[in-house]
């Protein structure tokens, strides 16, 4: 036998268990963040049982409301993932708030070696800790360096107990993110506790009744901070307060989220910050002064700017676009503009072509109230996305990877959309257009006479990950219009956006055969939202079962008699589904049918279009309990 034959024979005899140990560890690192994926891979053979867990560094899990089930799950995780360094845990409202501390303490006993912990609290969950549980629940994390607490809410007392526990149990903490829901956060008293974590390098938190004195104490007692993000500042920073950031000589990133614009004296003090500066405002009334001072003092350091809601009263070029174009360090720019003047103002996107470092651009044209007509209407602003404007923007902003334009239907032309393919780095596109006439809408999205060749052009966006299309005419109630976005099967099969992860279709028509072609053309889809889409029926929904990687599904279909919640039983293969929103007439009127939801045992959020009274009438108290037991991690969200 020749050497080549021997070599080929050796390869043919090799099995899955003969893969090198380092390759198995790489597979473990890419296999997916859920425990079920790791467990399934470990069952392949003995070699995989040993090699795969050694490569798992990150894991996502749901906290079980049952104490016994959660203890068993934590023990299984400890045996399954010996090399785990990062863990993200989802806490739903099904978990009793009095048991939260005990759940985290149990996790710490089994996963004491992890370095990064991310606790995602669902909407409506209230964090509660007693005087001792704050310390006890974190004491087991001897190696923890990073902690994230996101979502949910807490009282001031609970926040203080949390921070007291961190100071006592994890003095080595280097990174802390505390981002609860609105109307709560960290104030002056909590800042005093934060300053005791002397090893903190990265701090991000939502402020709540935080005064200038508290912010000054924070920076003065934590001079080693390298990154500081403070959201929800409801007091205007003056020059004396803004100067406090100079007390952190190692500060590389400063993010300020405020309600009001900074005065010039405060902006002048921010130029002494050693690193990059980011700003976010809810609204900006004194736009000219803000951009003028930012250009003068921070033109080389301001990297992210969210202007919030901006009212334009006169020439946008002088007021807005020219000052923005001078902020050449910007990598992220977001704003919402509106005007209710008698004459139409023109905002030229091409004037931003000087921002060569821009990576994210979000621009929304809001509706405005016109007092003379006493009605809300489309703003008197034109944002023409012509071929020339798109080409100039693409030539100047070559690094742009995320583009979101919510404009009027008359603003966008087919030639302008075609020029978007010149953005070679673009990964996310959201285009929403509202208009009064279907003709203008057709110019934007193709209308009812979209062609196969036009659909095929979307293949040019080879890196596209997110696509949103809204075909709802302005001034009309939510109802499907005569728009077949995916009209031709041949064009749909040519779509082939195999990297697309997110798709939203609103107010258009989608028949069963098109839905089936959609599932075949988009195998990587993780998020699908179908809002007011006509043509959906129970038989057609079965095609969605092929999207086995789907994590979030939203179907909003009022007044559609052909679609019922019974079709959810056809989606049993969607094992990865975590977020489900469903609205249909039978659900709204009669309540949920328990059999339709029995397969969704891993849901984190279930949003249904019925009331608690309708749920009680349909399922009774026993049926509700059985539904919750089948979905132990789920936050059930009803109308009221």
Coordinates of C-alpha atoms in Angstrom, one line a residue:
X1 CA 0.0 0.0 0.0
X2 CA 1.4 3.4 -0.9
X3 CA 1.9 6.2 1.6
X4 CA -1.0 8.2 0.3
X5 CA -3.3 5.1 0.6
X6 CA -2.1 4.5 4.1
X7 CA -2.7 8.1 5.0
X8 CA -6.2 8.1 3.5
X9 CA -7.0 4.8 5.2
X10 CA -5.9 6.2 8.5
X11 CA -8.1 9.3 8.1
X12 CA -11.1 7.2 7.1
X13 CA -10.7 5.1 10.2
X14 CA -10.6 8.1 12.5
X15 CA -13.7 8.9 14.5
X16 CA -15.2 11.9 16.3
X17 CA -13.4 10.8 19.5
X18 CA -10.0 11.1 17.8
X19 CA -10.1 14.9 17.5
X20 CA -7.2 16.7 19.3
X21 CA -7.9 18.0 22.8
X22 CA -7.2 21.6 21.8
X23 CA -9.7 21.3 18.9
X24 CA -12.4 20.0 21.2
X25 CA -11.8 22.9 23.5
X26 CA -12.3 25.3 20.6
X27 CA -15.5 23.5 19.7
X28 CA -16.6 23.9 23.3
X29 CA -16.0 27.7 23.1
X30 CA -18.2 28.0 20.0
X31 CA -20.9 25.5 20.7
X32 CA -23.4 27.9 22.2
X33 CA -24.0 29.6 25.5
X34 CA -26.8 27.4 26.9
X35 CA -26.3 24.4 29.3
X36 CA -28.4 22.2 27.1
X37 CA -26.0 22.7 24.1
X38 CA -23.0 21.8 26.2
X39 CA -24.7 18.8 27.7
X40 CA -25.8 17.5 24.2
X41 CA -22.2 17.9 22.9
X42 CA -20.8 16.1 25.9
X43 CA -23.0 13.0 25.1
X44 CA -21.2 12.4 21.7
X45 CA -18.5 10.2 23.2
X46 CA -16.1 10.0 26.2
X47 CA -13.5 12.2 24.5
X48 CA -16.1 14.9 23.9
X49 CA -17.4 14.6 27.5
X50 CA -13.9 15.5 28.7
X51 CA -12.8 18.0 26.1
X52 CA -15.9 20.0 25.4
X53 CA -16.6 21.3 28.9
X54 CA -12.9 22.4 29.3
X55 CA -13.4 24.9 26.4
X56 CA -16.7 26.4 27.7
X57 CA -15.9 29.9 28.9
X58 CA -19.3 31.6 28.8
X59 CA -22.7 30.3 29.8
X60 CA -26.3 31.7 29.8
X61 CA -28.9 30.2 32.2
X62 CA -32.3 30.9 33.6
X63 CA -32.9 31.1 37.4
X64 CA -35.5 28.4 38.3
X65 CA -38.1 29.6 40.9
X66 CA -38.1 26.2 42.6
X67 CA -35.3 26.0 45.3
X68 CA -34.7 22.3 44.8
X69 CA -34.6 22.5 41.0
X70 CA -32.3 25.5 41.1
X71 CA -29.9 23.7 43.5
X72 CA -29.8 20.7 41.3
X73 CA -29.2 22.8 38.2
X74 CA -26.3 24.6 39.9
X75 CA -24.6 21.3 40.9
X76 CA -25.0 20.1 37.3
X77 CA -23.4 23.2 36.0
X78 CA -20.4 22.9 38.3
X79 CA -19.7 19.4 37.0
X80 CA -20.4 20.3 33.4
X81 CA -18.3 23.5 33.1
X82 CA -15.2 23.3 35.2
X83 CA -13.5 26.1 33.2
X84 CA -16.4 28.6 33.2
X85 CA -15.3 32.2 33.6
X86 CA -18.4 34.2 32.6
X87 CA -22.0 33.6 33.5
X88 CA -25.2 35.5 32.5
X89 CA -28.3 34.6 34.6
X90 CA -31.9 35.7 33.7
X91 CA -34.2 36.3 36.7
X92 CA -37.9 36.4 35.9
X93 CA -40.8 37.7 38.0
X94 CA -41.6 34.0 38.7
X95 CA -38.7 34.0 41.1
X96 CA -39.9 35.2 44.6
X97 CA -38.1 38.4 45.5
X98 CA -37.4 37.1 49.0
X99 CA -35.5 34.2 47.6
X100 CA -33.3 36.2 45.2
X101 CA -30.3 36.4 47.7
X102 CA -30.5 32.6 48.3
X103 CA -30.5 31.9 44.6
X104 CA -27.3 33.9 44.0
X105 CA -25.7 32.4 47.1
X106 CA -26.4 28.9 45.7
X107 CA -24.9 29.9 42.4
X108 CA -21.8 31.2 44.2
X109 CA -21.3 27.9 46.0
X110 CA -21.1 25.9 42.8
X111 CA -19.5 28.5 40.4
X112 CA -17.1 30.1 42.8
X113 CA -14.4 30.4 40.2
X114 CA -16.2 32.6 37.7
X115 CA -14.8 36.1 37.1
X116 CA -17.7 37.8 35.3
X117 CA -21.4 37.7 36.5
X118 CA -24.2 39.3 34.6
X119 CA -27.7 39.3 36.3
X120 CA -30.5 40.3 33.9
X121 CA -33.6 41.1 35.9
X122 CA -36.9 41.0 33.9
X123 CA -39.3 43.9 33.7
X124 CA -41.3 44.2 36.9
X125 CA -38.8 42.3 39.1
X126 CA -38.0 44.1 42.3
X127 CA -34.6 43.4 43.8
X128 CA -34.9 42.7 47.6
X129 CA -32.1 42.0 50.0
X130 CA -32.2 42.0 53.8
X131 CA -29.4 43.3 56.1
X132 CA -27.3 40.1 55.8
X133 CA -28.1 38.6 52.4
X134 CA -26.2 41.3 50.6
X135 CA -23.0 40.0 51.9
X136 CA -23.9 36.3 52.0
X137 CA -25.1 36.0 48.4
X138 CA -21.8 37.3 47.0
X139 CA -19.4 35.9 49.5
X140 CA -18.8 32.7 47.5
X141 CA -17.5 34.5 44.4
X142 CA -13.9 34.6 45.5
X143 CA -12.6 35.4 42.0
X144 CA -15.3 37.8 40.7
X145 CA -13.9 40.8 38.9
X146 CA -16.9 42.1 37.0
X147 CA -20.6 42.4 38.0
X148 CA -23.5 43.6 35.9
X149 CA -27.0 44.2 37.3
X150 CA -29.4 45.2 34.5
X151 CA -33.2 45.7 34.5
X152 CA -35.7 45.4 37.3
X153 CA -36.0 47.9 40.1
X154 CA -34.9 48.4 43.7
X155 CA -35.5 50.7 46.6
X156 CA -32.9 52.9 48.1
X157 CA -32.5 50.5 51.0
X158 CA -32.0 47.5 48.7
X159 CA -29.4 49.4 46.7
X160 CA -27.4 50.3 49.8
X161 CA -27.5 46.7 51.1
X162 CA -26.4 45.5 47.7
X163 CA -23.4 47.8 47.7
X164 CA -22.6 47.1 51.3
X165 CA -22.5 43.4 50.4
X166 CA -20.2 44.0 47.5
X167 CA -17.8 46.1 49.7
X168 CA -17.6 43.3 52.3
X169 CA -17.7 40.2 50.0
X170 CA -15.9 41.3 46.8
X171 CA -13.4 44.1 47.6
X172 CA -11.4 43.1 44.5
X173 CA -14.2 44.1 42.1
X174 CA -12.8 45.9 39.1
X175 CA -15.9 46.5 37.0
X176 CA -19.5 47.3 38.0
X177 CA -22.6 48.1 35.9
X178 CA -25.9 49.0 37.7
X179 CA -28.6 49.8 35.2
X180 CA -32.1 49.3 36.6
X181 CA -35.3 50.5 35.0
X182 CA -36.2 54.2 35.1
X183 CA -37.3 55.9 38.3
X184 CA -34.6 54.3 40.4
X185 CA -30.8 54.3 40.6
X186 CA -27.9 55.4 42.7
X187 CA -27.8 58.7 44.6
X188 CA -25.5 60.5 47.0
X189 CA -25.7 57.9 49.8
X190 CA -25.0 55.0 47.4
X191 CA -22.0 56.9 45.9
X192 CA -20.4 56.9 49.4
X193 CA -20.5 53.1 49.4
X194 CA -19.3 52.9 45.8
X195 CA -16.2 54.9 46.7
X196 CA -15.1 52.1 49.1
X197 CA -14.6 49.7 46.1
X198 CA -11.0 51.0 45.7
X199 CA -10.1 48.6 42.8
X200 CA -12.9 49.7 40.5
X201 CA -11.6 50.6 37.0
X202 CA -14.9 50.6 35.1
X203 CA -18.1 52.0 36.6
X204 CA -21.5 52.4 34.8
X205 CA -24.7 53.3 36.7
X206 CA -28.0 55.0 36.4
X207 CA -28.2 58.1 38.6
X208 CA -31.2 58.9 40.7
X209 CA -31.3 62.2 42.7
X210 CA -27.5 62.4 42.4
X211 CA -26.3 65.9 43.2
X212 CA -23.1 67.7 42.1
X213 CA -21.6 67.1 45.5
X214 CA -22.1 63.3 45.2
X215 CA -20.5 63.2 41.7
X216 CA -17.6 65.2 43.0
X217 CA -17.0 62.8 45.9
X218 CA -17.2 59.8 43.6
X219 CA -14.5 61.0 41.3
X220 CA -12.4 62.3 44.1
X221 CA -12.4 59.0 46.0
X222 CA -12.0 56.8 42.9
X223 CA -9.2 58.4 41.0
X224 CA -8.1 55.1 39.4
X225 CA -11.3 55.0 37.2
X226 CA -10.5 54.2 33.5
X227 CA -14.2 54.3 32.3
X228 CA -17.1 56.1 33.9
X229 CA -20.7 56.1 32.5
X230 CA -23.4 58.0 34.3
X231 CA -26.9 57.8 32.9
X232 CA -30.0 59.8 33.9
X233 CA -28.3 63.0 35.3
X234 CA -31.3 65.2 36.1
X235 CA -29.2 68.2 37.3
X236 CA -27.3 70.4 34.9
X237 CA -23.6 70.2 35.4
X238 CA -21.9 73.5 36.2
X239 CA -18.3 74.3 35.7
X240 CA -17.3 73.4 39.2
X241 CA -18.9 69.9 38.9
X242 CA -17.6 69.2 35.4
X243 CA -14.1 69.9 36.7
X244 CA -14.3 66.9 39.0
X245 CA -13.5 64.5 36.1
X246 CA -10.0 65.8 36.0
X247 CA -9.5 64.1 39.3
X248 CA -9.3 60.8 37.4
X249 CA -6.1 61.1 35.4
X250 CA -6.5 57.5 34.0
X251 CA -10.0 58.2 32.6
X252 CA -10.1 56.9 29.0
X253 CA -13.9 57.0 28.5
X254 CA -16.5 59.3 30.0
X255 CA -20.1 59.0 29.1
X256 CA -22.7 61.4 30.4
X257 CA -26.5 61.0 29.9
X258 CA -28.3 64.2 30.8
X259 CA -31.7 65.8 30.5
X260 CA -30.3 69.3 29.6
X261 CA -27.5 70.8 27.6
X262 CA -24.2 71.6 29.2
X263 CA -23.3 75.3 29.6
X264 CA -20.2 76.6 27.9
X265 CA -18.3 76.8 31.2
X266 CA -18.9 73.1 31.9
X267 CA -17.9 72.1 28.4
X268 CA -14.7 74.0 28.8
X269 CA -13.8 71.9 31.9
X270 CA -14.4 68.7 30.0
X271 CA -11.5 69.3 27.7
X272 CA -9.2 68.4 30.6
X273 CA -10.6 64.8 30.6
X274 CA -7.8 62.5 29.6
X275 CA -9.8 60.2 27.3
X276 CA -12.8 60.1 25.0
X277 CA -16.1 61.8 25.8
X278 CA -19.7 60.6 25.0
X279 CA -22.8 62.6 25.6
X280 CA -26.5 61.8 25.4
X281 CA -29.4 64.3 25.9
X282 CA -33.1 63.7 26.1
X283 CA -33.7 66.9 24.1
X284 CA -31.6 69.9 23.0
X285 CA -33.2 73.3 22.8
X286 CA -30.1 75.4 22.7
X287 CA -28.6 73.5 19.8
X288 CA -26.4 76.3 18.4
X289 CA -24.6 77.0 21.6
X290 CA -24.1 73.3 22.4
X291 CA -22.5 72.4 19.1
X292 CA -20.4 75.6 19.0
X293 CA -18.8 74.9 22.4
X294 CA -18.4 71.2 21.6
X295 CA -16.6 72.1 18.4
X296 CA -14.4 74.6 20.2
X297 CA -13.4 72.4 23.2
X298 CA -14.1 68.8 22.3
X299 CA -13.7 68.5 18.5
X300 CA -11.0 65.8 18.9
X301 CA -12.5 63.9 21.9
X302 CA -16.2 63.8 21.4
X303 CA -16.7 60.3 20.0
X304 CA -20.4 59.6 20.6
X305 CA -23.2 62.1 20.6
X306 CA -27.0 61.6 21.0
X307 CA -28.8 64.9 20.6
X308 CA -32.2 63.4 21.5
X309 CA -35.1 65.4 20.2
X310 CA -34.1 68.5 18.2
X311 CA -36.5 71.2 17.0
X312 CA -35.3 73.0 13.9
X313 CA -36.7 76.5 13.4
X314 CA -34.5 77.7 10.5
X315 CA -31.7 76.6 8.1
X316 CA -30.5 73.1 9.3
X317 CA -27.3 73.5 7.4
X318 CA -26.1 76.4 9.6
X319 CA -27.8 75.3 12.7
X320 CA -27.0 71.6 12.8
X321 CA -25.1 70.0 9.9
X322 CA -22.1 72.3 9.6
X323 CA -21.3 72.2 13.3
X324 CA -21.7 68.4 13.4
X325 CA -19.4 68.0 10.4
X326 CA -16.7 69.7 12.3
X327 CA -16.7 67.1 15.1
X328 CA -14.4 64.8 13.1
X329 CA -13.8 62.4 16.0
X330 CA -17.5 61.2 16.1
X331 CA -18.0 57.5 15.6
X332 CA -21.6 57.4 16.8
X333 CA -24.2 60.0 16.0
X334 CA -28.0 59.9 16.8
X335 CA -30.8 62.4 16.7
X336 CA -34.5 62.9 16.2
X337 CA -35.5 66.1 14.3
X338 CA -38.9 67.8 13.9
X339 CA -40.3 71.2 12.7
X340 CA -43.8 72.6 12.6
X341 CA -43.0 75.7 10.6
X342 CA -44.9 77.0 7.6
X343 CA -42.1 76.5 5.1
X344 CA -40.2 73.2 4.5
X345 CA -36.6 73.0 5.7
X346 CA -34.1 70.8 3.9
X347 CA -31.6 68.7 5.8
X348 CA -28.8 67.4 3.6
X349 CA -27.3 64.1 4.8
X350 CA -24.4 64.5 2.5
X351 CA -23.0 67.3 4.7
X352 CA -22.0 64.6 7.1
X353 CA -19.5 63.1 4.6
X354 CA -16.6 64.8 6.5
X355 CA -17.1 62.4 9.4
X356 CA -14.7 59.8 8.2
X357 CA -14.7 57.9 11.6
X358 CA -18.5 57.6 11.7
X359 CA -19.6 54.0 12.4
X360 CA -23.2 54.4 13.6
X361 CA -25.8 56.9 12.2
X362 CA -29.4 57.1 13.5
X363 CA -31.7 59.8 12.2
X364 CA -35.4 60.0 12.8
X365 CA -37.8 62.6 11.4
X366 CA -40.5 62.9 14.1
X367 CA -44.1 64.0 13.6
X368 CA -44.9 67.5 14.8
X369 CA -48.0 69.3 16.1
X370 CA -49.3 72.0 13.9
X371 CA -51.4 74.3 16.0
X372 CA -53.2 76.1 13.2
X373 CA -54.5 72.8 11.8
X374 CA -54.8 71.3 15.4
X375 CA -53.3 68.0 14.4
X376 CA -50.2 65.9 14.3
X377 CA -48.6 65.6 10.9
X378 CA -45.3 64.8 9.2
X379 CA -42.7 67.4 10.1
X380 CA -42.0 70.2 7.6
X381 CA -38.5 68.9 7.0
X382 CA -37.2 67.3 3.9
X383 CA -34.3 64.8 4.2
X384 CA -33.6 63.8 0.6
X385 CA -31.8 60.5 0.3
X386 CA -31.1 60.8 -3.4
X387 CA -28.4 58.9 -5.4
X388 CA -26.0 61.8 -5.1
X389 CA -26.5 62.3 -1.4
X390 CA -26.1 58.6 -0.7
X391 CA -23.0 58.4 -2.9
X392 CA -21.3 61.3 -1.1
X393 CA -22.1 59.9 2.3
X394 CA -20.8 56.5 1.3
X395 CA -17.6 58.1 -0.1
X396 CA -16.9 60.0 3.1
X397 CA -18.2 57.6 5.8
X398 CA -16.5 54.3 4.7
X399 CA -16.5 52.9 8.2
X400 CA -20.3 53.1 8.6
X401 CA -21.6 49.7 9.9
X402 CA -25.1 50.7 11.3
X403 CA -27.5 53.0 9.5
X404 CA -31.0 53.8 10.8
X405 CA -33.1 56.3 8.8
X406 CA -36.8 56.8 9.7
X407 CA -37.9 59.4 7.2
X408 CA -40.9 60.3 5.0
X409 CA -41.8 58.4 1.9
X410 CA -41.0 61.3 -0.3
X411 CA -37.5 61.6 1.1
X412 CA -36.2 58.3 -0.3
X413 CA -35.7 57.4 -3.9
X414 CA -35.0 54.0 -5.5
X415 CA -31.7 55.4 -6.8
X416 CA -30.7 56.5 -3.4
X417 CA -31.4 53.1 -1.9
X418 CA -29.3 51.5 -4.6
X419 CA -26.3 53.6 -3.7
X420 CA -26.4 52.2 -0.1
X421 CA -24.5 49.2 -1.3
X422 CA -21.4 51.3 -1.6
X423 CA -21.2 51.1 2.2
X424 CA -18.9 48.1 2.2
X425 CA -18.8 47.7 6.1
X426 CA -22.6 48.1 6.6
X427 CA -24.0 45.3 8.9
X428 CA -27.3 46.8 10.0
X429 CA -29.9 48.8 8.0
X430 CA -33.2 50.0 9.3
X431 CA -35.3 52.0 6.8
X432 CA -38.8 53.2 7.8
X433 CA -40.8 55.5 5.6
X434 CA -44.2 57.0 6.3
X435 CA -46.1 58.8 3.6
X436 CA -49.6 60.0 2.6
X437 CA -49.7 58.5 -0.8
X438 CA -48.9 54.9 -1.8
X439 CA -47.0 56.3 -4.8
X440 CA -44.3 57.9 -2.6
X441 CA -44.2 54.6 -0.6
X442 CA -43.6 52.7 -3.7
X443 CA -40.6 54.8 -4.6
X444 CA -39.1 54.0 -1.3
X445 CA -39.8 50.3 -0.9
X446 CA -40.8 49.1 -4.3
X447 CA -44.6 49.2 -3.8
X448 CA -46.8 46.6 -5.3
X449 CA -44.8 46.2 -8.4
X450 CA -41.5 45.0 -6.8
X451 CA -39.4 42.9 -9.2
X452 CA -37.3 39.8 -8.8
X453 CA -34.3 41.7 -10.0
X454 CA -34.9 44.4 -7.4
X455 CA -35.1 41.8 -4.6
X456 CA -31.9 40.2 -5.9
X457 CA -30.0 43.5 -5.4
X458 CA -30.3 43.0 -1.7
X459 CA -27.6 40.3 -2.0
X460 CA -25.1 43.1 -2.4
X461 CA -25.3 43.6 1.4
X462 CA -23.3 40.5 2.1
X463 CA -22.7 41.5 5.8
X464 CA -26.3 42.6 6.5
X465 CA -27.5 41.4 9.9
X466 CA -30.6 43.4 10.5
X467 CA -33.4 44.6 8.2
X468 CA -36.6 46.4 9.1
X469 CA -39.3 47.5 6.6
X470 CA -42.4 49.5 7.5
X471 CA -45.0 50.0 4.8
X472 CA -47.6 51.8 6.8
X473 CA -49.0 55.0 5.2
X474 CA -48.9 58.1 7.3
X475 CA -52.1 59.2 8.9
X476 CA -53.9 55.9 8.5
X477 CA -54.8 53.4 11.2
X478 CA -52.7 50.2 11.4
X479 CA -53.9 48.1 8.5
X480 CA -52.2 46.3 5.7
X481 CA -51.8 48.2 2.5
X482 CA -51.5 46.8 -1.1
X483 CA -47.8 46.1 -0.8
X484 CA -46.4 42.6 -1.5
X485 CA -42.9 43.1 -0.2
X486 CA -42.0 39.5 -1.1
X487 CA -44.2 39.2 -4.1
X488 CA -42.3 37.0 -6.5
X489 CA -41.1 33.5 -5.5
X490 CA -38.2 33.8 -7.9
X491 CA -37.1 37.1 -6.4
X492 CA -37.4 35.7 -2.9
X493 CA -35.3 32.7 -3.6
X494 CA -32.6 35.0 -5.0
X495 CA -32.6 37.0 -1.8
X496 CA -30.2 34.7 0.0
X497 CA -29.3 37.0 2.9
X498 CA -27.8 34.0 4.8
X499 CA -26.2 36.3 7.4
X500 CA -29.4 38.1 8.3
X501 CA -30.2 37.7 12.0
X502 CA -33.1 40.2 12.4
X503 CA -36.1 40.9 10.2
X504 CA -39.2 43.0 10.8
X505 CA -42.1 43.3 8.4
X506 CA -44.9 45.7 9.1
X507 CA -48.2 46.4 7.2
X508 CA -47.5 44.4 4.2
X509 CA -48.9 41.2 2.6
X510 CA -47.2 37.8 3.0
X511 CA -48.8 34.6 1.8
X512 CA -48.1 31.0 2.9
X513 CA -45.8 30.1 0.0
X514 CA -43.8 33.3 0.5
X515 CA -43.5 32.6 4.2
X516 CA -42.1 29.2 3.3
X517 CA -39.6 30.7 0.9
X518 CA -38.7 33.2 3.5
X519 CA -37.8 30.5 6.0
X520 CA -35.6 28.8 3.4
X521 CA -33.9 32.0 2.3
X522 CA -33.0 33.2 5.8
X523 CA -31.5 30.2 7.7
X524 CA -29.6 32.4 10.3
X525 CA -32.6 34.4 11.4
X526 CA -32.8 34.9 15.2
X527 CA -35.4 37.6 15.5
X528 CA -38.6 37.8 13.4
X529 CA -41.4 40.4 13.9
X530 CA -44.6 40.3 11.8
X531 CA -46.8 43.2 12.6
X532 CA -50.1 43.8 10.8
X533 CA -49.1 41.5 8.0
X534 CA -52.0 40.2 6.0
X535 CA -52.1 36.8 4.4
X536 CA -51.0 34.9 7.5
X537 CA -52.9 31.7 8.3
X538 CA -52.5 28.7 10.6
X539 CA -51.2 26.5 7.8
X540 CA -48.6 29.0 6.7
X541 CA -47.2 29.5 10.2
X542 CA -45.8 25.9 10.1
X543 CA -43.1 27.1 7.8
X544 CA -41.5 29.1 10.6
X545 CA -40.7 25.8 12.4
X546 CA -37.7 25.6 10.0
X547 CA -36.1 28.6 11.6
X548 CA -34.6 26.5 14.4
X549 CA -32.3 29.3 15.5
X550 CA -35.1 31.7 16.2
X551 CA -34.8 33.4 19.6
X552 CA -37.5 36.0 19.4
X553 CA -40.9 35.8 17.5
X554 CA -43.5 38.5 17.5
X555 CA -46.8 38.1 15.6
X556 CA -49.3 40.9 15.9
X557 CA -52.3 40.1 13.7
X558 CA -55.6 41.7 14.8
X559 CA -58.6 41.3 12.6
X560 CA -57.1 38.3 10.9
X561 CA -59.7 35.5 11.1
X562 CA -57.4 33.0 9.4
X563 CA -54.8 33.0 12.2
X564 CA -55.3 31.6 15.6
X565 CA -53.1 30.7 18.6
X566 CA -53.6 27.0 17.8
X567 CA -51.0 27.3 15.1
X568 CA -48.4 27.8 17.9
X569 CA -48.5 24.0 18.4
X570 CA -46.8 23.7 15.0
X571 CA -43.8 25.6 16.3
X572 CA -42.6 22.9 18.7
X573 CA -39.2 22.5 16.9
X574 CA -38.2 26.1 18.0
X575 CA -36.2 24.9 21.0
X576 CA -34.2 28.1 21.1
X577 CA -37.2 30.4 21.4
X578 CA -36.9 32.7 24.5
X579 CA -39.3 35.6 23.7
X580 CA -42.7 35.2 22.2
X581 CA -45.3 37.9 21.5
X582 CA -48.7 36.8 20.1
X583 CA -51.8 38.8 19.3
X584 CA -54.8 37.2 17.5
X585 CA -58.5 37.7 17.8
X586 CA -59.3 34.3 19.3
X587 CA -56.7 34.9 22.1
X588 CA -58.0 38.4 22.8
X589 CA -61.6 37.3 23.0
X590 CA -61.4 33.8 24.6
X591 CA -58.0 33.7 26.3
X592 CA -55.1 31.2 25.9
X593 CA -55.5 27.6 24.9
X594 CA -53.0 25.8 27.2
X595 CA -52.1 23.1 24.7
X596 CA -50.8 25.7 22.3
X597 CA -48.0 26.7 24.7
X598 CA -47.0 23.4 26.3
X599 CA -43.9 23.0 24.1
X600 CA -42.4 26.4 25.1
X601 CA -40.8 25.4 28.4
X602 CA -37.7 27.7 28.0
X603 CA -39.5 31.0 27.4
X604 CA -38.2 34.0 29.3
X605 CA -41.0 36.3 28.3
X606 CA -44.5 35.6 27.0
X607 CA -46.6 38.6 25.9
X608 CA -50.2 37.8 25.1
X609 CA -53.1 40.0 23.9
X610 CA -55.5 39.1 26.7
X611 CA -56.3 40.3 30.2
X612 CA -55.9 38.6 33.5
X613 CA -59.7 38.2 33.7
X614 CA -59.8 36.5 30.3
X615 CA -56.9 34.2 31.4
X616 CA -58.8 33.3 34.6
X617 CA -61.9 32.6 32.6
X618 CA -60.2 30.4 30.0
X619 CA -57.8 28.4 32.3
X620 CA -59.1 28.8 35.8
X621 CA -56.7 29.0 38.8
X622 CA -55.5 25.4 38.2
X623 CA -54.8 26.0 34.5
X624 CA -52.8 29.1 35.3
X625 CA -50.7 27.2 37.8
X626 CA -50.1 24.4 35.2
X627 CA -49.1 27.0 32.6
X628 CA -46.6 28.6 35.0
X629 CA -45.1 25.2 35.9
X630 CA -44.6 24.4 32.3
X631 CA -42.7 27.7 31.8
X632 CA -40.8 28.2 35.1
X633 CA -38.5 30.9 33.8
X634 CA -41.2 32.9 32.0
X635 CA -42.3 36.5 32.7
X636 CA -46.0 36.5 31.7
X637 CA -47.0 39.9 30.3
X638 CA -50.7 40.5 29.7
X639 CA -52.7 43.6 28.7
X640 CA -53.8 44.4 32.2

